[in-house]
Amino acid sequence: MENDINFEYAIETLEGIVNRLEVGKESLEGTIRLYKEGKKLIDICRNKLNEAERTMEDGNDIK
């Protein structure tokens, strides 16, 4: 899943989730589902940022 999602898409999707949660109209189950999805997206973004940082430190090509 992680390799299929680019950083920009993950950020945009995460922003949408945050907006939906801020509105507060989701059911408890919906809120939990959105939270879990958001957590996965955050992990993907962190991994991609860490990979980019390692690449910059090593001087390798970005994947």
Short mmCIF file of C-alpha atoms in Angstrom, two decimals:
data_model
loop_
_atom_site.label_atom_id
_atom_site.label_comp_id
_atom_site.label_asym_id
_atom_site.label_seq_id
_atom_site.Cartn_x
_atom_site.Cartn_y
_atom_site.Cartn_z
CA MET A 1 0.00 0.00 0.00
CA GLU A 2 2.70 2.48 1.01
CA ASN A 3 4.53 2.35 -2.29
CA ASP A 4 1.27 2.93 -4.17
CA ILE A 5 0.60 6.24 -2.40
CA ASN A 6 2.69 9.31 -3.09
CA PHE A 7 3.41 11.88 -0.40
CA GLU A 8 1.21 14.61 -1.86
CA TYR A 9 -1.79 12.31 -2.17
CA ALA A 10 -1.30 11.12 1.41
CA ILE A 11 -1.20 14.70 2.70
CA GLU A 12 -4.30 15.72 0.75
CA THR A 13 -6.21 12.68 1.97
CA LEU A 14 -5.08 13.31 5.53
CA GLU A 15 -6.28 16.92 5.32
CA GLY A 16 -9.68 15.66 4.16
CA ILE A 17 -9.86 13.26 7.10
CA VAL A 18 -8.97 16.03 9.54
CA ASN A 19 -11.68 18.26 8.07
CA ARG A 20 -14.28 15.50 8.38
CA LEU A 21 -13.30 14.82 11.98
CA GLU A 22 -13.40 18.53 12.84
CA VAL A 23 -16.97 18.77 11.58
CA GLY A 24 -17.89 16.11 14.11
CA LYS A 25 -20.76 14.51 12.21
CA GLU A 26 -19.20 11.05 11.92
CA SER A 27 -20.52 8.12 13.92
CA LEU A 28 -18.24 6.55 16.50
CA GLU A 29 -17.44 3.76 14.07
CA GLY A 30 -16.80 6.27 11.28
CA THR A 31 -14.55 8.31 13.54
CA ILE A 32 -12.53 5.24 14.49
CA ARG A 33 -12.23 4.20 10.83
CA LEU A 34 -11.05 7.69 9.83
CA TYR A 35 -8.61 7.77 12.74
CA LYS A 36 -7.09 4.44 11.67
CA GLU A 37 -6.86 5.57 8.05
CA GLY A 38 -5.25 8.84 9.15
CA LYS A 39 -2.73 6.99 11.30
CA LYS A 40 -1.71 4.83 8.33
CA LEU A 41 -1.31 7.93 6.17
CA ILE A 42 0.81 9.63 8.82
CA ASP A 43 3.03 6.55 8.97
CA ILE A 44 3.37 6.56 5.17
CA CYS A 45 4.32 10.26 5.19
CA ARG A 46 6.88 9.74 7.95
CA ASN A 47 8.43 6.81 6.10
CA LYS A 48 8.63 8.76 2.86
CA LEU A 49 10.18 11.76 4.63
CA ASN A 50 12.69 9.54 6.41
CA GLU A 51 13.57 7.86 3.12
CA ALA A 52 14.06 11.25 1.45
CA GLU A 53 16.23 12.42 4.33
CA ARG A 54 18.41 9.29 4.11
CA THR A 55 18.68 9.77 0.37
CA MET A 56 19.79 13.37 0.79
CA GLU A 57 22.35 12.37 3.42
CA ASP A 58 23.69 9.51 1.27
CA GLY A 59 23.60 11.47 -1.97
CA ASN A 60 21.60 8.70 -3.68
CA ASP A 61 18.75 9.13 -6.13
CA ILE A 62 15.28 9.59 -4.67
CA LYS A 63 13.04 6.62 -5.37
#
